[in-house]
Coordinates of C-alpha atoms and ligand atoms in Angstrom, one line a residue:
X182 CA -9.5 -11.0 40.8
X183 CA -7.5 -7.8 40.1
X184 CA -8.0 -5.9 43.4
X185 CA -4.4 -4.8 43.9
X186 CA -3.1 -5.2 40.5
X187 CA -4.1 -5.6 36.9
X188 CA -4.7 -8.9 35.2
X189 CA -5.2 -8.7 31.5
X190 CA -4.9 -10.8 28.3
X191 CA -2.4 -9.4 25.8
X192 CA -2.3 -10.4 22.1
X193 CA 0.3 -9.9 19.4
X194 CA 0.8 -11.2 15.9
X195 CA 1.9 -14.9 16.0
X196 CA 5.5 -15.2 16.9
X197 CA 5.9 -11.7 18.4
X198 CA 4.4 -12.0 21.9
X199 CA 7.8 -12.1 23.5
X200 CA 8.5 -8.7 22.0
X201 CA 5.1 -7.5 23.3
X202 CA 5.9 -8.9 26.8
X203 CA 9.3 -7.3 26.8
X204 CA 7.7 -3.9 25.9
X205 CA 5.2 -4.3 28.8
X206 CA 8.1 -5.2 31.1
X207 CA 10.0 -2.1 30.1
X208 CA 6.9 0.1 30.6
X209 CA 6.1 -1.3 34.1
X210 CA 9.6 -1.8 35.4
X211 CA 9.8 -5.6 35.4
X212 CA 7.1 -6.5 38.0
X213 CA 5.0 -8.6 35.6
X214 CA 4.2 -12.3 35.4
X215 CA 3.1 -14.0 32.2
X216 CA 1.3 -17.2 31.4
X217 CA 0.7 -18.5 27.8
X218 CA -2.8 -19.0 26.6
X219 CA -1.7 -19.4 22.9
X220 CA 2.1 -19.8 22.8
X221 CA 3.7 -17.0 20.9
X222 CA 0.5 -15.0 20.5
X223 CA -1.9 -14.7 23.5
X224 CA -0.9 -14.4 27.1
X225 CA -2.2 -13.6 30.6
X226 CA -0.3 -10.8 32.3
X227 CA -0.3 -10.0 36.0
X228 CA 0.9 -6.6 37.0
X229 CA 1.2 -6.4 40.7
X230 CA 1.9 -2.7 41.0
X231 CA -0.5 -1.2 38.6
X232 CA -4.3 -1.1 38.5
X233 CA -6.2 -1.6 35.2
X234 CA -6.8 2.1 34.9
X235 CA -3.1 2.8 35.4
X236 CA -2.2 0.1 32.8
X237 CA -4.5 1.6 30.2
X238 CA -3.1 5.1 30.9
X239 CA 0.5 3.9 30.4
X240 CA -0.2 1.7 27.4
X241 CA -2.1 4.3 25.6
X242 CA 0.4 7.1 26.3
X243 CA 3.4 5.0 25.2
X244 CA 1.8 2.6 22.9
X245 CA 3.8 -0.7 22.5
X246 CA 4.7 -1.7 18.9
X247 CA 4.0 -5.4 19.2
X248 CA 1.1 -5.5 21.7
X249 CA -1.9 -5.5 19.3
X250 CA -4.7 -5.8 21.8
X251 CA -5.4 -6.1 25.5
X252 CA -8.4 -6.5 27.7
X253 CA -8.9 -6.8 31.4
X254 CA -9.6 -10.0 33.2
X255 CA -12.4 -9.3 35.7
X256 CA -12.8 -12.9 36.5
X257 CA -12.1 -16.5 35.5
X258 CA -14.8 -19.1 35.7
X259 CA -14.7 -22.9 35.4
X260 CA -16.9 -24.4 32.6
X261 CA -17.4 -27.8 31.0
X262 CA -17.3 -26.6 27.4
X263 CA -21.0 -26.4 26.9
X264 CA -23.0 -23.3 26.0
X265 CA -25.3 -23.9 29.0
X266 CA -22.4 -24.0 31.5
X267 CA -21.0 -20.8 30.0
X268 CA -24.2 -18.9 30.3
X269 CA -24.7 -20.4 33.8
X270 CA -21.2 -19.2 34.9
X271 CA -21.5 -15.7 33.5
X272 CA -25.2 -14.7 33.7
X273 CA -25.2 -13.1 37.1
X274 CA -21.7 -11.7 36.9
X275 CA -22.4 -9.8 33.6
X276 CA -25.8 -8.4 34.4
X277 CA -24.7 -7.2 37.8
X278 CA -21.6 -5.5 36.4
X279 CA -21.8 -1.7 36.7
X280 CA -21.3 -1.3 32.9
X281 CA -24.4 -3.4 32.2
X282 CA -26.6 -3.0 35.3
X283 CA -27.9 0.4 34.6
X284 CA -28.8 -0.5 31.0
X285 CA -28.9 1.9 28.1
X286 CA -25.6 1.0 26.5
X287 CA -24.3 -0.5 23.2
X288 CA -22.4 -3.6 24.2
X289 CA -20.3 -5.9 22.0
X290 CA -19.5 -9.4 23.1
X291 CA -16.2 -10.5 21.6
X292 CA -15.3 -14.2 21.9
X293 CA -12.0 -15.9 21.3
X294 CA -10.8 -19.4 22.2
X295 CA -7.9 -21.7 22.1
X296 CA -7.7 -24.3 19.4
X297 CA -8.9 -27.2 21.6
X298 CA -11.5 -25.3 23.7
X299 CA -15.1 -26.5 23.2
X300 CA -15.0 -27.7 19.5
X301 CA -18.8 -27.7 19.3
X302 CA -19.2 -24.1 20.6
X303 CA -18.6 -21.3 18.0
X304 CA -17.7 -17.8 19.1
X305 CA -20.9 -16.6 17.3
X306 CA -23.1 -19.0 19.3
X307 CA -21.6 -17.7 22.5
X308 CA -22.2 -14.1 21.4
X309 CA -25.7 -14.9 20.5
X310 CA -26.4 -16.6 23.9
X311 CA -24.9 -13.7 25.9
X312 CA -26.7 -11.1 23.8
X313 CA -29.9 -12.7 25.0
X314 CA -28.7 -12.6 28.6
X315 CA -27.8 -9.0 28.4
X316 CA -31.0 -7.7 26.8
X317 CA -32.9 -8.6 30.0
X318 CA -31.5 -5.2 31.0
X319 CA -33.6 -2.4 29.5
X320 CA -31.9 -0.4 26.8
X321 CA -28.9 -2.7 26.4
X322 CA -28.2 -2.9 22.6
X323 CA -26.0 -5.9 21.5
X324 CA -23.8 -4.7 18.7
X325 CA -20.7 -5.8 16.7
X326 CA -19.1 -2.4 16.0
X327 CA -19.1 1.0 17.6
X328 CA -19.8 -0.3 21.1
X329 CA -19.7 1.7 24.3
X330 CA -18.6 -1.3 26.2
X331 CA -16.9 -4.5 25.1
X332 CA -17.3 -7.8 27.0
X333 CA -14.2 -9.9 26.1
X334 CA -14.2 -13.6 26.6
X335 CA -11.3 -15.9 26.2
X336 CA -12.2 -19.6 26.4
X337 CA -9.8 -22.4 27.2
X338 CA -10.8 -26.1 27.6
X339 CA -11.8 -25.6 31.3
X340 CA -11.7 -21.8 32.0
X341 CA -13.6 -18.7 30.8
X342 CA -11.6 -15.5 31.2
X343 CA -13.9 -12.5 31.0
X344 CA -13.5 -8.7 31.2
X345 CA -15.4 -5.6 30.5
X346 CA -13.8 -2.4 29.2
X347 CA -14.2 0.6 27.0
X348 CA -13.2 0.0 23.4
X349 CA -10.5 2.7 23.6
X350 CA -8.9 0.8 26.5
X351 CA -8.2 -2.2 24.4
X352 CA -5.8 -0.6 21.8
X353 CA -8.1 -2.0 19.1
X354 CA -11.9 -2.4 19.1
X355 CA -11.6 -5.6 17.0
X356 CA -11.6 -9.0 18.9
X357 CA -7.9 -9.6 19.7
X358 CA -7.0 -6.7 17.4
X359 CA -7.8 -8.9 14.4
X360 CA -8.9 -6.2 11.9
X361 CA -11.1 -7.8 9.2
X362 CA -11.8 -6.1 5.9
X363 CA -14.0 -7.5 3.2
X364 CA -12.1 -8.6 0.1
X365 CA -13.5 -6.6 -2.9
X366 CA -14.2 -8.1 -6.3
X367 CA -11.1 -7.7 -8.5
X368 CA -8.9 -6.6 -5.6
X369 CA -5.3 -6.4 -6.8
X370 CA -3.5 -7.7 -3.7
X371 CA -4.1 -8.5 0.0
X372 CA -1.3 -5.9 0.6
X373 CA -4.0 -3.3 0.1
X374 CA -5.4 -4.2 3.6
X375 CA -2.0 -3.3 5.1
X376 CA -2.2 0.3 3.9
X377 CA -5.9 0.6 4.7
X378 CA -5.1 -0.6 8.3
X379 CA -2.1 1.9 8.5
X380 CA -4.4 4.7 7.4
X381 CA -6.9 3.9 10.3
X382 CA -4.3 3.0 12.9
X383 CA -2.3 6.2 12.3
X384 CA -5.4 8.4 12.2
X385 CA -4.6 9.5 8.6
X386 CA -7.0 10.4 5.8
X387 CA -5.4 9.9 2.4
X388 CA -8.0 12.0 0.7
X389 CA -6.2 15.0 2.3
X390 CA -3.1 14.3 0.3
X391 CA -2.4 15.4 -3.3
X392 CA 0.4 13.4 -4.8
X393 CA 1.9 10.1 -3.7
X394 CA 5.1 8.1 -4.6
X395 CA 4.7 4.3 -4.2
X396 CA 8.1 2.6 -4.2
X397 CA 7.9 -1.1 -4.9
X398 CA 4.3 -0.8 -6.1
X399 CA 3.6 -4.0 -8.0
X400 CA 1.2 -5.6 -8.4
X401 CA -0.5 -2.4 -7.2
X402 CA -2.6 -2.9 -4.1
X403 CA -1.3 0.2 -2.3
X404 CA -1.3 2.3 -5.6
X405 CA -5.0 1.3 -6.2
X406 CA -6.0 2.5 -2.7
X407 CA -4.3 5.8 -3.2
X408 CA -5.9 6.2 -6.6
X409 CA -9.3 5.5 -5.1
X410 CA -8.6 8.2 -2.5
X411 CA -8.2 10.6 -5.4
X412 CA -4.4 11.1 -5.4
X413 CA -2.0 11.5 -8.3
X414 CA 0.2 8.4 -7.9
X415 CA 3.7 7.8 -9.2
X416 CA 4.4 4.0 -8.9
X417 CA 7.9 2.6 -9.3
X418 CA 8.6 -1.1 -9.7
X419 CA 10.6 -3.2 -12.2
X420 CA 7.7 -5.7 -12.0
X421 CA 4.4 -5.3 -13.8
X422 CA 1.4 -3.5 -12.3
X423 CA -2.0 -5.0 -12.6
X424 CA -3.7 -4.1 -15.9
X425 CA -6.7 -2.6 -14.1
X426 CA -4.4 -0.2 -12.2
X427 CA -2.3 0.7 -15.2
X428 CA -5.2 2.3 -17.1
X429 CA -6.0 4.8 -14.3
X430 CA -5.7 8.4 -15.6
X431 CA -4.0 9.6 -12.4
X432 CA -1.2 7.1 -12.5
X433 CA 2.4 7.6 -13.6
X434 CA 4.3 4.4 -13.8
X435 CA 8.1 3.8 -14.0
X436 CA 8.8 0.2 -14.7
X437 CA 12.3 0.5 -13.3
X438 CA 14.5 0.0 -10.3
X439 CA 13.7 2.9 -7.9
X440 CA 17.4 3.7 -7.7
X441 CA 17.3 4.6 -11.5
X442 CA 14.4 7.0 -11.5
X443 CA 14.8 10.8 -11.5
X444 CA 12.0 12.7 -9.8
X445 CA 11.1 16.4 -9.3
X446 CA 12.2 17.8 -5.9
X447 CA 9.5 18.4 -3.4
X448 CA 6.8 17.0 -5.7
X449 CA 5.0 14.5 -3.3
X450 CA 3.3 15.0 0.0
X451 CA 3.1 11.2 0.6
X452 CA 5.7 8.5 0.1
X453 CA 4.8 4.9 0.6
X454 CA 7.1 1.9 0.4
X455 CA 6.3 -1.8 0.9
X456 CA 9.4 -3.5 -0.5
X457 CA 10.1 -6.5 1.8
X458 CA 13.8 -5.8 1.5
X459 CA 16.5 -6.0 4.2
X460 CA 16.0 -2.9 6.3
X461 CA 19.4 -1.4 5.6
X462 CA 19.0 -1.7 1.8
X463 CA 15.5 -0.4 1.9
X464 CA 16.5 2.6 4.0
X465 CA 19.4 3.5 1.7
X466 CA 17.0 3.4 -1.3
X467 CA 14.4 5.6 0.5
X468 CA 17.0 8.1 1.7
X469 CA 18.0 8.5 -2.0
X470 CA 14.4 9.4 -2.9
X471 CA 13.6 11.7 0.0
X472 CA 14.4 14.9 -2.0
X473 CA 11.1 14.3 -3.8
X474 CA 9.1 14.4 -0.6
X475 CA 8.0 17.9 0.6
X476 CA 9.1 19.0 4.1
X477 CA 6.2 18.0 6.4
X478 CA 5.2 15.2 4.0
X479 CA 4.2 11.8 5.3
X480 CA 6.0 8.5 4.8
X481 CA 4.4 5.1 5.4
X482 CA 7.1 2.3 5.2
X483 CA 7.0 -1.3 6.0
X484 CA 10.1 -2.5 7.9
X485 CA 11.1 -6.1 7.5
X486 CA 12.1 -7.7 10.8
X487 CA 15.2 -9.8 10.7
X488 CA 14.8 -13.0 12.7
X489 CA 15.0 -12.5 16.5
X490 CA 16.0 -8.8 16.2
X491 CA 12.7 -7.0 16.0
X492 CA 13.3 -4.3 18.6
X493 CA 16.9 -3.8 17.3
X494 CA 15.7 -3.4 13.7
X495 CA 13.2 -0.7 14.8
X496 CA 15.9 1.1 16.8
X497 CA 18.3 1.1 13.8
X498 CA 15.7 2.3 11.4
X499 CA 14.6 5.2 13.6
X500 CA 18.3 6.2 14.1
X501 CA 19.1 5.9 10.3
X502 CA 16.1 8.0 9.2
X503 CA 16.8 10.8 11.6
X504 CA 17.5 13.7 10.9
X505 CA 15.5 13.6 7.6
X506 CA 12.4 11.8 8.9
X507 CA 10.8 11.8 12.4
X508 CA 9.1 8.7 13.6
X509 CA 5.5 9.4 14.6
X510 CA 4.5 5.9 15.3
X511 CA 5.6 2.3 14.7
X512 CA 3.2 -0.5 14.9
X513 CA 3.0 -4.2 14.0
X514 CA -0.4 -4.2 12.2
X515 CA -2.6 -7.2 12.1
X516 CA -1.9 -7.3 8.3
X517 CA 1.9 -7.2 8.8
X518 CA 3.7 -10.5 8.8
X519 CA 7.4 -10.5 9.6
X520 CA 7.4 -6.7 9.5
X521 CA 6.3 -3.5 11.1
X522 CA 4.7 -0.4 9.6
X523 CA 6.3 3.0 10.2
X524 CA 4.6 6.4 10.1
X525 CA 7.2 9.1 9.6
X526 CA 7.1 12.8 8.8
X527 CA 9.8 14.6 6.8
X528 CA 11.5 17.3 8.8
X529 CA 11.3 20.9 7.6
Ligands
LIG244 C1 5.6 -6.8 -1.5 S1 5.7 -6.2 -3.1 C2 4.7 -4.8 -3.0 C3 3.2 -5.0 -2.9 C4 2.5 -3.7 -3.1 N1 2.6 -2.9 -1.9 C5 1.0 -4.0 -3.4 O1 0.2 -3.5 -2.6 O2 0.7 -4.6 -4.3 C6 7.3 -5.6 -3.2 C7 7.7 -5.1 -4.5 O3 8.9 -4.3 -4.4 C8 9.5 -4.4 -5.7 N2 10.9 -4.0 -5.6 C9 12.0 -4.7 -5.2 N3 13.1 -4.0 -5.4 C10 12.8 -2.8 -6.0 C11 13.5 -1.7 -6.4 N4 14.8 -1.6 -6.3 N5 12.8 -0.7 -7.0 C12 11.5 -0.7 -7.1 N6 10.8 -1.8 -6.7 C13 11.4 -2.8 -6.2 C14 9.3 -5.8 -6.1 O4 9.4 -5.9 -7.5 C15 7.9 -6.1 -5.6 O5 6.9 -5.9 -6.6

């Protein structure tokens, strides 16, 4: 299907696919056609002038902010919505594919579908049925995580789009980039997942840091993660922190507006901020606290996106933070809602 160009399925957070499409258009100079699979979220992209290999190279070198996940479309097959017709349509194509034919690989089948596709067929039943098909090849090990190959399926009412790729080619090795963490007992807030995802996405390891400042910390999800990583944490918020977090011996807590707190210069190597404020106000507040972050220190900051101005908000934030902070990466994480997460480093 993609002999002369690349056909792939792109996914963003709901409501941000147009930004993802615009980013792809900029990367590939405009020669791209889109078709919605799930409006505002999942789309088919046809690049006439780039192969899949070229697409992966460009997208991984200049990673888009809003494109969360992509996978190639090697083929599209008709089906009638039953598991039998799916297996029938894919069996030969999958076992003959070069990634599978030789055997000896760990393979993850990832299945997504539109709201109205095959109500009686669950993604897990599809995975199970295809795992059985694949294991006719010696040494193929069906897995969920840490695969060597991913078979991605996207099901609509009458079509199966399928593609096989390396996990590193998909921007995320989770189905559609939907990162799932297990909620822990007594977890303070879902916001904790956002910082956890940032740590993984930006390739950080918070255990390597010593002291963190958390601006807008309540109820304490981010603070609790940093305390678990062994850091000394200074949390600022006029609102109350969760009692479980408050009793931690490595916590210093200022129950105040962050603009009213005096801190020691160069005392933190990590600054995090998740305030859900208008970007301009948030940036002003952070700029006023940057004296406390050491040169070379890391900042992880969520940037609220003003309606319809996502790319503009990012451009303004990057400009405003220079020359004090250099943007390393901006990404709309799966756990972000109307916001992005920025990874910045303080200039020396
Ligand atoms: C989205 S919540 C933060 C959630 C937190 N990251 C967590 O994991 O639990 C935003 C917080 O910013 C705080 N905030 C708003 N304005 C502030 C200010 N000027 N100084 C400090 N905190 C502020 C709010 O009180 C609120 O608790």
